[in-house]
PDB file of C-alpha atoms in Angstrom:
ATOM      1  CA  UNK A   1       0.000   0.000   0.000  1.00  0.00           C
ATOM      2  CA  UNK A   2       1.119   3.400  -0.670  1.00  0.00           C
ATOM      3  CA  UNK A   3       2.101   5.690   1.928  1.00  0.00           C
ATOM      4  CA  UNK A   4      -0.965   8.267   1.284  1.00  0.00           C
ATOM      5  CA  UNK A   5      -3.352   8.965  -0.761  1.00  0.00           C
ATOM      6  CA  UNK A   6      -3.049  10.262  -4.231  1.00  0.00           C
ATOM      7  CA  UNK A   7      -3.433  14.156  -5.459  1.00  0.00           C
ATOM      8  CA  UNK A   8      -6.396  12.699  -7.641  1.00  0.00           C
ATOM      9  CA  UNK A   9      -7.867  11.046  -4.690  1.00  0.00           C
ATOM     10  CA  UNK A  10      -7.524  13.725  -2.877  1.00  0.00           C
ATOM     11  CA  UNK A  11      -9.218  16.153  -5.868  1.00  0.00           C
ATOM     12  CA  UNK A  12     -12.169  13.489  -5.872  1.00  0.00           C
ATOM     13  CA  UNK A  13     -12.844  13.542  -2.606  1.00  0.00           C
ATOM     14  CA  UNK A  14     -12.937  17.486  -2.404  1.00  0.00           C
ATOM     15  CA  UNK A  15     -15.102  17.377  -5.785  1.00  0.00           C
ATOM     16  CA  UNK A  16     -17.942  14.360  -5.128  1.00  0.00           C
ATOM     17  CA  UNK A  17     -17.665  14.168  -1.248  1.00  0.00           C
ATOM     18  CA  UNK A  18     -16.448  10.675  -0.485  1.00  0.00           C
ATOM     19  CA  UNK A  19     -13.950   8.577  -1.562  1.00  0.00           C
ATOM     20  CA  UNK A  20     -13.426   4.389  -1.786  1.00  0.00           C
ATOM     21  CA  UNK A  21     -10.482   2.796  -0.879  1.00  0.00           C
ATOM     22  CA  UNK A  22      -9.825  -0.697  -1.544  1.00  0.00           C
ATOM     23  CA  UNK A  23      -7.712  -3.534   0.680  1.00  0.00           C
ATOM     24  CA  UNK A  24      -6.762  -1.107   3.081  1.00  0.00           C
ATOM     25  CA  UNK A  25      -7.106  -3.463   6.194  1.00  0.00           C
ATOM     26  CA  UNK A  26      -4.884  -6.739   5.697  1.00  0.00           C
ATOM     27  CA  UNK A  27      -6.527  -9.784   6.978  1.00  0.00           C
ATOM     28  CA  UNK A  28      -4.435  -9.501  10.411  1.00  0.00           C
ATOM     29  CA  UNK A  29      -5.998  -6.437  11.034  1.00  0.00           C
ATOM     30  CA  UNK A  30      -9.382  -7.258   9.835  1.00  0.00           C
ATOM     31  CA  UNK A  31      -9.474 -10.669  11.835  1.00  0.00           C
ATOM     32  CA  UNK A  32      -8.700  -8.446  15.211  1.00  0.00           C
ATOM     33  CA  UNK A  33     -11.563  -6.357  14.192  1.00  0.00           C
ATOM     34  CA  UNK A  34     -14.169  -8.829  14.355  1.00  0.00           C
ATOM     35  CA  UNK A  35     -13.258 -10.599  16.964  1.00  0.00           C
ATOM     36  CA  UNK A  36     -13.532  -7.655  18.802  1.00  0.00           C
ATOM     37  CA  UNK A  37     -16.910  -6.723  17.203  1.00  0.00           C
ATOM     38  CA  UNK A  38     -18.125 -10.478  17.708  1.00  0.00           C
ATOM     39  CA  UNK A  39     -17.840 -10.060  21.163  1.00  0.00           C
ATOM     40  CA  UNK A  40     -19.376  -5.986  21.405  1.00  0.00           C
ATOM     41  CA  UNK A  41     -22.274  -7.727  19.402  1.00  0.00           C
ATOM     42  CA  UNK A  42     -22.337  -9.845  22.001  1.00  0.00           C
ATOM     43  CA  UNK A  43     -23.056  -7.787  24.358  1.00  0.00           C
ATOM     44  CA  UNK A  44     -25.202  -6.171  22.589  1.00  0.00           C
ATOM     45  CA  UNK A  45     -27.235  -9.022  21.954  1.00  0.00           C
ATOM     46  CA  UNK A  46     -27.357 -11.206  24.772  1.00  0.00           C
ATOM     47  CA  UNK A  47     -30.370  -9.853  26.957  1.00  0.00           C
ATOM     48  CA  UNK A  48     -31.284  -7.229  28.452  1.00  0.00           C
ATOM     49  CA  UNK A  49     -28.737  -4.117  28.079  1.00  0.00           C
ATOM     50  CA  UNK A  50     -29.338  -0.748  29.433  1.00  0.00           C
ATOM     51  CA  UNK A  51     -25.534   0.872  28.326  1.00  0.00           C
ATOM     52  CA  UNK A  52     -26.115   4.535  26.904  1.00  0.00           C
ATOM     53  CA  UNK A  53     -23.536   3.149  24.623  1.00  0.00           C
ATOM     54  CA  UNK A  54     -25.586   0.570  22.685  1.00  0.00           C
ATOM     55  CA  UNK A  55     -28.471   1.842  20.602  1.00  0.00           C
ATOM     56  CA  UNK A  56     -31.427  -0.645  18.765  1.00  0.00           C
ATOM     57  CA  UNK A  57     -34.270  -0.406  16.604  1.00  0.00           C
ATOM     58  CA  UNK A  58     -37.316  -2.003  15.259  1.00  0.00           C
ATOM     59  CA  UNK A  59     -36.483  -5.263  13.915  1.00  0.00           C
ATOM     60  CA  UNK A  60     -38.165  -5.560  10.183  1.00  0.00           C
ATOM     61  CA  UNK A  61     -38.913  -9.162  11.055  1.00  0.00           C
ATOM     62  CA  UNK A  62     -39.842  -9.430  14.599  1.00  0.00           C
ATOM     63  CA  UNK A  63     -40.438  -6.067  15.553  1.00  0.00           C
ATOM     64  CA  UNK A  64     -38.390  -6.588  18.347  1.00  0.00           C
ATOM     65  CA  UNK A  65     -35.151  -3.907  19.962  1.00  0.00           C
ATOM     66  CA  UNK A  66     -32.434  -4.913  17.106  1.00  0.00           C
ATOM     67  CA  UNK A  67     -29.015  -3.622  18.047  1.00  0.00           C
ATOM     68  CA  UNK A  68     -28.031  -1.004  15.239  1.00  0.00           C
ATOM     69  CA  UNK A  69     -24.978   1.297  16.831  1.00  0.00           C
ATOM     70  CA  UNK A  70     -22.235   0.926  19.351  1.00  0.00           C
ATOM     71  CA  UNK A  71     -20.642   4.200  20.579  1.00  0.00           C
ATOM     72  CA  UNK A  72     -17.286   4.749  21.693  1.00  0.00           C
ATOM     73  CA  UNK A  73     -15.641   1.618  20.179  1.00  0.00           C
ATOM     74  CA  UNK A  74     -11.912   2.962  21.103  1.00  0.00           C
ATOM     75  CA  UNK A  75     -12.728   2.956  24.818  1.00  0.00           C
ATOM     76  CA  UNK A  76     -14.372  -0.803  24.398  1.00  0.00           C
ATOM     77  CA  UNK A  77     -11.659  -2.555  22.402  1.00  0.00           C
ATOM     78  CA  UNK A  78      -7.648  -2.632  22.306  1.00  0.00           C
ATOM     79  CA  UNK A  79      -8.094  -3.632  18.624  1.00  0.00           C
ATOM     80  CA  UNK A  80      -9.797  -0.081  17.530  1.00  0.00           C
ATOM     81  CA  UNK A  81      -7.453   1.693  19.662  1.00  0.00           C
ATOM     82  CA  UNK A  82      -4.671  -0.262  17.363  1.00  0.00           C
ATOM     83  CA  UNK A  83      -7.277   0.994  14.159  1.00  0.00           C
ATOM     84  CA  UNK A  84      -6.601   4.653  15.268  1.00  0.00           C
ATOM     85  CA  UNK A  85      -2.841   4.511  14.452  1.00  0.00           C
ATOM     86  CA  UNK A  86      -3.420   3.296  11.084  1.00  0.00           C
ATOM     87  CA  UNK A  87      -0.441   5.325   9.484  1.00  0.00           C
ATOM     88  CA  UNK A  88      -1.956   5.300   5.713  1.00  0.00           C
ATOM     89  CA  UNK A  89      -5.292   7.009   7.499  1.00  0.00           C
ATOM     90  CA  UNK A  90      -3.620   9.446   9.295  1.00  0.00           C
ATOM     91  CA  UNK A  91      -1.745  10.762   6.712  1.00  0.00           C
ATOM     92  CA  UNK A  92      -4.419  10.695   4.507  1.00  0.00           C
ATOM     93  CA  UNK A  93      -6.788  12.515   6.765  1.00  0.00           C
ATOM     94  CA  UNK A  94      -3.982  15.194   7.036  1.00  0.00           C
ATOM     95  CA  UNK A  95      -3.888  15.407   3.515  1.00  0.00           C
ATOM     96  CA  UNK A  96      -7.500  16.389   3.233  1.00  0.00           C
ATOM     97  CA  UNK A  97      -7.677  18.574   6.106  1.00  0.00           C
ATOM     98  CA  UNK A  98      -4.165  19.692   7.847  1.00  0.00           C
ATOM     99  CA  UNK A  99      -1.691  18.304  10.459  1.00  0.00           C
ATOM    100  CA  UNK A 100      -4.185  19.521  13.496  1.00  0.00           C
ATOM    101  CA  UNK A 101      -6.346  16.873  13.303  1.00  0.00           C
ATOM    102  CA  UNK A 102      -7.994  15.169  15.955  1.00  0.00           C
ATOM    103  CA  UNK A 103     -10.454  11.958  16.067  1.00  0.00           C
ATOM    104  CA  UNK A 104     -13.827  12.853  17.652  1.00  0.00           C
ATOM    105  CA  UNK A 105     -16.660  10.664  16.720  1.00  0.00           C
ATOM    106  CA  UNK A 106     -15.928   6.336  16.754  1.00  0.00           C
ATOM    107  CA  UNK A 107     -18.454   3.711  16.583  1.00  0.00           C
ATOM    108  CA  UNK A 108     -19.886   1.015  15.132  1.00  0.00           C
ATOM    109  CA  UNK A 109     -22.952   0.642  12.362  1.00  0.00           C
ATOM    110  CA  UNK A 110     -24.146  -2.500  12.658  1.00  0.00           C
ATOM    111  CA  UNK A 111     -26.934  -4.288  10.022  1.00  0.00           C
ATOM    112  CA  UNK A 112     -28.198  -7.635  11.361  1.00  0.00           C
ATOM    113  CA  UNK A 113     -29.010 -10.065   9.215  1.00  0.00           C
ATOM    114  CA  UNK A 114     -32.793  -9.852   8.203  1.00  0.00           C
ATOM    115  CA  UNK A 115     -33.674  -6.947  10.645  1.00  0.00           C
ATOM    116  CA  UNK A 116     -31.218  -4.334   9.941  1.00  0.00           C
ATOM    117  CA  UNK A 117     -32.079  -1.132  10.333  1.00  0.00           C
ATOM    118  CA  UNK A 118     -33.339   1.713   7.337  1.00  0.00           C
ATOM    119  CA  UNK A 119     -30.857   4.664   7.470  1.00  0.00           C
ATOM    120  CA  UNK A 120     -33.184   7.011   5.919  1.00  0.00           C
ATOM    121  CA  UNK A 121     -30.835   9.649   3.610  1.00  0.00           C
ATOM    122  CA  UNK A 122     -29.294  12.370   5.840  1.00  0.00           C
ATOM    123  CA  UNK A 123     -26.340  14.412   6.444  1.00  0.00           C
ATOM    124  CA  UNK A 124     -24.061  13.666   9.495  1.00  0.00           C
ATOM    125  CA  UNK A 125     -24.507  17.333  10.418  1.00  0.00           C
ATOM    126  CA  UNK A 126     -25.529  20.783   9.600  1.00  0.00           C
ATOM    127  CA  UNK A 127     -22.907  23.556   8.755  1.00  0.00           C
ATOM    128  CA  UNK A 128     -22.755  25.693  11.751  1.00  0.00           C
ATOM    129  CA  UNK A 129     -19.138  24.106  12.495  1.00  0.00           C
ATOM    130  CA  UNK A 130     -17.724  23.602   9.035  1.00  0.00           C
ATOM    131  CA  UNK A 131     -14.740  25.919   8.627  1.00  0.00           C
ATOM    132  CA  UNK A 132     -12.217  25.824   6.006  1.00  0.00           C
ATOM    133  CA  UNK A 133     -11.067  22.320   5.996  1.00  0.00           C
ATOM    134  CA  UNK A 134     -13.814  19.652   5.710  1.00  0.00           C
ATOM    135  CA  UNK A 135     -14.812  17.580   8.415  1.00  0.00           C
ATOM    136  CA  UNK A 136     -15.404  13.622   7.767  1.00  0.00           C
ATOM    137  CA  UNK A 137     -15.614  10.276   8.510  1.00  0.00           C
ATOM    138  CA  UNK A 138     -13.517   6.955   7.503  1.00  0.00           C
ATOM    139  CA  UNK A 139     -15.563   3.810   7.707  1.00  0.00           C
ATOM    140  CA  UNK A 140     -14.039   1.241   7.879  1.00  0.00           C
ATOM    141  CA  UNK A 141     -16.073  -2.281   6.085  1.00  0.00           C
ATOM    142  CA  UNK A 142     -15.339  -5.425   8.297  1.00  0.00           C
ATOM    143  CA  UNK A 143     -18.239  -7.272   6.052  1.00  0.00           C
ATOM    144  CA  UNK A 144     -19.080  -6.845   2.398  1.00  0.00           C
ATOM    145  CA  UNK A 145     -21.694  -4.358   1.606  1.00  0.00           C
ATOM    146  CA  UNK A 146     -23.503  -5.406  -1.336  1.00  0.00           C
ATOM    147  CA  UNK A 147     -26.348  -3.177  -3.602  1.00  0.00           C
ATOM    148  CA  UNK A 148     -28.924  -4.276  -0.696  1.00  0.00           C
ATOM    149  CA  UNK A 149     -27.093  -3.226   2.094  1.00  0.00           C
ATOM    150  CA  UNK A 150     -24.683  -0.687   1.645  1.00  0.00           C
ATOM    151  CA  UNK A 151     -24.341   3.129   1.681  1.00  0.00           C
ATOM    152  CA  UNK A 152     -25.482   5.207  -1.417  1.00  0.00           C
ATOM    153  CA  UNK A 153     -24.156   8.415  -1.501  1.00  0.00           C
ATOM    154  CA  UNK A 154     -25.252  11.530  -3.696  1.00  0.00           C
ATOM    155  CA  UNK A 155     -21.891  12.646  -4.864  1.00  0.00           C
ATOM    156  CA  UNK A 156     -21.470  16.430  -4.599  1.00  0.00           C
ATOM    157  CA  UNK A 157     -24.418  16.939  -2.421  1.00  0.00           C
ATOM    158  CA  UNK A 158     -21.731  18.180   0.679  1.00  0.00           C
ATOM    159  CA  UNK A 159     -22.087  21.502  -1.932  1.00  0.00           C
ATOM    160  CA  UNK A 160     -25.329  22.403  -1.381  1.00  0.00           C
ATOM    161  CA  UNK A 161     -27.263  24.831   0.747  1.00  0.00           C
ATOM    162  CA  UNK A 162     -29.344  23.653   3.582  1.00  0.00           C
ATOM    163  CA  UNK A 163     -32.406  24.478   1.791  1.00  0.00           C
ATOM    164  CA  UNK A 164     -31.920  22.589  -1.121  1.00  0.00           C
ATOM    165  CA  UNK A 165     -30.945  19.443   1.887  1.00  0.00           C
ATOM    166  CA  UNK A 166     -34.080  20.076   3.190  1.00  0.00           C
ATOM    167  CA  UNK A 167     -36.627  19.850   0.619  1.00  0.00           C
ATOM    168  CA  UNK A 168     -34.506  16.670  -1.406  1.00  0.00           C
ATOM    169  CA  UNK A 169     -35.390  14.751   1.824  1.00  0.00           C
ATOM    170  CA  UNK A 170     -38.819  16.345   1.949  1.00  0.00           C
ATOM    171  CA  UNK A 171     -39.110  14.563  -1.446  1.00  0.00           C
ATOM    172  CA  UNK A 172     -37.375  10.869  -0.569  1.00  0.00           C
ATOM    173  CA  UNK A 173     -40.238   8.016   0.789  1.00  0.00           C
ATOM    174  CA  UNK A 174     -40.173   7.618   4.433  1.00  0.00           C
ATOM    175  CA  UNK A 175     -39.614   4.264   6.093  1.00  0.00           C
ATOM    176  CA  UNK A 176     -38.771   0.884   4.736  1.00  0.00           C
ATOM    177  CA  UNK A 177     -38.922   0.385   1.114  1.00  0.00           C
ATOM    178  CA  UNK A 178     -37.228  -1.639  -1.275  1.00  0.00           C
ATOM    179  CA  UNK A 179     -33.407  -1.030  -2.414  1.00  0.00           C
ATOM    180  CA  UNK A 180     -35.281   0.014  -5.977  1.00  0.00           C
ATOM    181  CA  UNK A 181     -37.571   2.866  -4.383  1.00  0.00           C
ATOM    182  CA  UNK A 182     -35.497   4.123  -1.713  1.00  0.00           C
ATOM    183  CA  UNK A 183     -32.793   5.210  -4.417  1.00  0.00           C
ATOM    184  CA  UNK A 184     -32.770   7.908  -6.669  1.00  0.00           C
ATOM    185  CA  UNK A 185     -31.442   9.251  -9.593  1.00  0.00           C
ATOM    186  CA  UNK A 186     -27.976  10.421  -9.467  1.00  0.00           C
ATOM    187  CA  UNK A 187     -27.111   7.888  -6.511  1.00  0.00           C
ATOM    188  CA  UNK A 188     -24.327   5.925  -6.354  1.00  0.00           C
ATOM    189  CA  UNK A 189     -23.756   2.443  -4.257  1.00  0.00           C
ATOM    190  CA  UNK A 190     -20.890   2.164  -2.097  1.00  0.00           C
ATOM    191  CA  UNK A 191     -20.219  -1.347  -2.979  1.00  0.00           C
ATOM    192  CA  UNK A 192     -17.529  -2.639  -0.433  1.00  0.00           C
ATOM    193  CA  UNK A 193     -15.112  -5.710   0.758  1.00  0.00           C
ATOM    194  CA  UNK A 194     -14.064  -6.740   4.003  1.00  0.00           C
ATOM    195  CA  UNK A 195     -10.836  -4.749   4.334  1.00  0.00           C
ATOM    196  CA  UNK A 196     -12.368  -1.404   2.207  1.00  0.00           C
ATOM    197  CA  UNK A 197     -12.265   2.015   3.643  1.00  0.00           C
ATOM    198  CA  UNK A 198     -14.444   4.845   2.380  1.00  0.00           C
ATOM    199  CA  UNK A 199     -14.127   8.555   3.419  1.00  0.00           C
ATOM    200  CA  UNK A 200     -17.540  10.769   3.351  1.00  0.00           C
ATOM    201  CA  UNK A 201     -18.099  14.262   4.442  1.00  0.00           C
ATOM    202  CA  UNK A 202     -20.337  14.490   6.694  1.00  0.00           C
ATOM    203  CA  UNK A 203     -22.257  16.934   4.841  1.00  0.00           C
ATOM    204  CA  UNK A 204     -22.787  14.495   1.635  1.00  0.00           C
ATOM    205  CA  UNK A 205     -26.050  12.995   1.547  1.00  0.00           C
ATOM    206  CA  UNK A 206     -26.250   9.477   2.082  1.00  0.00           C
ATOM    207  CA  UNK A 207     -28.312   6.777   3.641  1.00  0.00           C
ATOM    208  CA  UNK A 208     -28.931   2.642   3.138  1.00  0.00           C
ATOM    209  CA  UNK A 209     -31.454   0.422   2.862  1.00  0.00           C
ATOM    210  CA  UNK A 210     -33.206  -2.484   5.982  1.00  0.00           C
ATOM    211  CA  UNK A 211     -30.842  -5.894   5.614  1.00  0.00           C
ATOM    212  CA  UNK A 212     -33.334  -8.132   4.504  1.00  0.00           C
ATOM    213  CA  UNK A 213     -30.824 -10.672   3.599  1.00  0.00           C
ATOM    214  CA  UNK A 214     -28.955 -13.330   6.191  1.00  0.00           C
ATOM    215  CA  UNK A 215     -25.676 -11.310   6.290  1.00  0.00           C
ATOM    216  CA  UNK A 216     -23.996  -9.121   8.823  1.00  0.00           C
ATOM    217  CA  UNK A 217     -22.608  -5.842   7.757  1.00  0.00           C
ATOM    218  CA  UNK A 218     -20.806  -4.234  10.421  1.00  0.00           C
ATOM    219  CA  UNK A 219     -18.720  -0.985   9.510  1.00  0.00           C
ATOM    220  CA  UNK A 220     -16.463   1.124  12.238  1.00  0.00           C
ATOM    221  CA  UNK A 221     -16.611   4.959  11.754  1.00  0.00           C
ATOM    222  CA  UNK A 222     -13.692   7.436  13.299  1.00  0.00           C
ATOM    223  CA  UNK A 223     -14.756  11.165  12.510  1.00  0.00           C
ATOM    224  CA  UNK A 224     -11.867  13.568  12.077  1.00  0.00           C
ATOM    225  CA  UNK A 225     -11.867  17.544  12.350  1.00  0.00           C
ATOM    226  CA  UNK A 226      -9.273  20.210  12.671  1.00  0.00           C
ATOM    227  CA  UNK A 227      -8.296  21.249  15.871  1.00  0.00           C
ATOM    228  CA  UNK A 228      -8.565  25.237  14.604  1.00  0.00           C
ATOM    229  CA  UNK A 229     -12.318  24.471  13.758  1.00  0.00           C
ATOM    230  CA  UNK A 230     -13.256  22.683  16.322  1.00  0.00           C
ATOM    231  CA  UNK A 231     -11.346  25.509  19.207  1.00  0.00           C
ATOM    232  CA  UNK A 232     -13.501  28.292  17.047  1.00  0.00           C
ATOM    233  CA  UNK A 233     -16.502  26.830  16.117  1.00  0.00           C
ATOM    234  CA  UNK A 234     -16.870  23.477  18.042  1.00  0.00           C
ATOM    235  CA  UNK A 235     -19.256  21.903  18.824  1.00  0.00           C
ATOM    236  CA  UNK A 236     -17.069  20.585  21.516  1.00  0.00           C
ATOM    237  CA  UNK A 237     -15.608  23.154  24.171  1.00  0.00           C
ATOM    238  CA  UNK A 238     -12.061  24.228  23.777  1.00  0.00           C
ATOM    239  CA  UNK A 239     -10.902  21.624  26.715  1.00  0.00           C
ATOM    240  CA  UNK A 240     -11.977  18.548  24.492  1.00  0.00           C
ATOM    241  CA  UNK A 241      -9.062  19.426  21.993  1.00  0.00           C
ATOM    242  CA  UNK A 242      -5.507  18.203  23.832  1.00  0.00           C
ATOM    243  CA  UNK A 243      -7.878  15.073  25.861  1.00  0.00           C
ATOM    244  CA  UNK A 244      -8.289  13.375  22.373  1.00  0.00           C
ATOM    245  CA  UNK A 245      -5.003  14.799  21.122  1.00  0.00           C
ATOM    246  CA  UNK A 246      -3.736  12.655  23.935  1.00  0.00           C
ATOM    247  CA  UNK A 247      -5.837   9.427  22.860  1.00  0.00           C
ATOM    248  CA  UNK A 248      -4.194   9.893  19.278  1.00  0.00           C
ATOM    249  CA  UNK A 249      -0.867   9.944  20.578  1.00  0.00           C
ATOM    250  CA  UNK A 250      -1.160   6.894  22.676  1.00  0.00           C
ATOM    251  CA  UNK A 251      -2.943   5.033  20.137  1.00  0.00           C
ATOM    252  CA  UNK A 252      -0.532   5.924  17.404  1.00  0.00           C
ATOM    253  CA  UNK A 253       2.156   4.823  19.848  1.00  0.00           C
ATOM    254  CA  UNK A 254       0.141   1.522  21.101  1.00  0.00           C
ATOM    255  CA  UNK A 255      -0.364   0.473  17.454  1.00  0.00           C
ATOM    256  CA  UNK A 256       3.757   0.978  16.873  1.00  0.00           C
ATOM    257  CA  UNK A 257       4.462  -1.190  19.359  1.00  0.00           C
ATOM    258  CA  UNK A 258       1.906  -3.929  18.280  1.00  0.00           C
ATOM    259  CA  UNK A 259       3.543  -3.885  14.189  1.00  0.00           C
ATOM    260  CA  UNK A 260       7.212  -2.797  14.772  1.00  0.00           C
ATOM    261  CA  UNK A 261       7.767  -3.031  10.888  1.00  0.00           C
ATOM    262  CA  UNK A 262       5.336  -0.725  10.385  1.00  0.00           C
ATOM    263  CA  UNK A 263       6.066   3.263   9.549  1.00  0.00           C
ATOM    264  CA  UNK A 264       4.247   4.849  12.346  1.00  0.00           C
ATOM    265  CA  UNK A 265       2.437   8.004  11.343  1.00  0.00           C
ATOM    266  CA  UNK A 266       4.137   9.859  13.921  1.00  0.00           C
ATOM    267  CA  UNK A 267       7.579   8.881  15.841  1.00  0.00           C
ATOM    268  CA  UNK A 268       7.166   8.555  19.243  1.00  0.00           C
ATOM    269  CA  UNK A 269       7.054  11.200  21.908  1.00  0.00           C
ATOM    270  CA  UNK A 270       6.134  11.558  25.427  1.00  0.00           C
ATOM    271  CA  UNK A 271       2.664  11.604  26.514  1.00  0.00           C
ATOM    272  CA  UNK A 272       0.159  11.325  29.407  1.00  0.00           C
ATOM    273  CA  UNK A 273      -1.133   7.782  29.413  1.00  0.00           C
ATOM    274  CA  UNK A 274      -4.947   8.638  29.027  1.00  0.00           C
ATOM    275  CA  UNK A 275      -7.188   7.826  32.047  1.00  0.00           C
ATOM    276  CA  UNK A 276      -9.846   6.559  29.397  1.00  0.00           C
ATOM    277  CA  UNK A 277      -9.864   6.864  25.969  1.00  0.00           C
ATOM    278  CA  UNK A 278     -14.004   7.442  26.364  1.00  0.00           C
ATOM    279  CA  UNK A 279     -14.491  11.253  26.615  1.00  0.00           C
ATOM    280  CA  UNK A 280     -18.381  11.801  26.444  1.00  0.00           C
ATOM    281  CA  UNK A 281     -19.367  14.627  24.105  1.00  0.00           C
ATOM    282  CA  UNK A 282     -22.349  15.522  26.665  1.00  0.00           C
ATOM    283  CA  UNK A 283     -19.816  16.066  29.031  1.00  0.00           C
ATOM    284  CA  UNK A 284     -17.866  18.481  26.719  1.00  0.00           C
ATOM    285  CA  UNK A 285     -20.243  20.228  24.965  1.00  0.00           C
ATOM    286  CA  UNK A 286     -20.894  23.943  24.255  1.00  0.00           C
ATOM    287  CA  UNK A 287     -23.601  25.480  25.992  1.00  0.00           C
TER     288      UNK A 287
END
């Protein structure tokens, strides 16, 4: 794998929104992964579960609480905190939006086979703290996404105003519909591998379909912004910044000494060994 992404990556990101990346994770990696995830769906699945953390839906089949989202992944699992490091992502994610990054957002999307939830078309969020470097998430595909159960994306729809957001969705059927009526024109299927990685702002408009087939599709997402946005704009209070500064560092330095042979993204340096890499955005939001 190359060290970073290409100048015409980089351009079609900037231009349509999202990107694909193929192979990133190598089976190593990937097997960590979902072992990891095995055991959060676990969790997730075996009873009764009242963790914040852990957030279900309406099972298509049975009607019955269907585990959709796990928050805070990095916290839960030494094998995300490894996925953090990834040196090809970092210096990817600096080439679309600066060296002051910082990881805010991680979780896990989960589709369960024959009840998985409808992600009805959206944008991750509105504007208000968009500065001049674009804000976005890397997903990372630990199961194949195929046309009826991945992401479709509208590419170049992070361009337009909120108004025109608003009344596109106005437009879109509500609830669960087949893969043929839930997409429009102009939409394109993010078709992916175990292993695949796929950058979207979080201002392009995407959403995906209820799993009504027997396989799992379980995807990881790490949201990135620029420390300089996030100090003026937030939404997180100036405080939050150096905390998950901190969770980088150690994670970039756990993950070199897990793969030795591997170019780190960063060469070690002193840091505070975080207290918990699970820093509540409640807890750190602007008023």
């Amino acid at each position: 794998m190359s060290r970073v992404i290409t100048d015409e990556q980089a351009q079609f990101f900037h231009d349509n929104g999202y990107l694909i990346l193929r192979g990133v994770l190598d089976e190593r990696e990937l097997s960590a992964l979902r072992r990891a995830t095995d055991e959060l769906i676990g969790q997730g699945t075996s009873g009764a579960n009242d963790d914040p953390d852990f957030a279900y839906g309406k099972g298509l089949a049975t009607g019955a609480p269907v585990l959709k989202r796990v928050e805070y992944v990095i916290d839960k699992k030494d094998a995300c905190k490894a996925l953090l490091g990834h040196p090809f992502i970092l210096r990817s994610v600096e080439k679309l939006m600066g060296p002051d990054l910082i990881p805010t957002w991680d979780s896990m999307v989960i589709k369960m086979p024959g009840e998985g939830i409808v992600v009805p078309w959206h944008r991750d969020a509105g504007t208000e703290c968009v500065g001049d470097v674009p804000i976005f998430n890397v997903d990372f595909y630990l199961d194949e996404a195929d046309r009826n159960t991945c992401v479709w994306v509208i590419p170049g729809s992070h361009l337009w105003e909120p108004d025109r957001i608003k009344d596109w969705i106005a437009a879109r059927p509500a609830g669960d519909v087949p893969v043929d009526e839930f997409v429009p024109d102009g939409a394109v299927p993010a078709m992916m591998q175990p292993g695949d990685v796929m950058f979207h702002n979080i201002l392009v408009l995407h959403g995906s379909p209820s799993n009504r087939g027997d396989k799992l599709r379980r995807v990881i997402y790490y949201e990135f912004r620029a420390a300089h946005v996030e100090k003026a704009l937030g939404p997180h209070i100036p405080e939050y910044i150096p905390l998950k500064q901190n969770v980088l560092n150690a994670c970039i330095q756990r993950r070199a000494k897990l793969l030795p042979d591997e170019e780190p993204y960063l060469a070690p340096a002193p840091h505070d060994q975080p207290s918990t890499y699970r820093y509540a955005h409640g807890d750190y939001w602007r008023k």
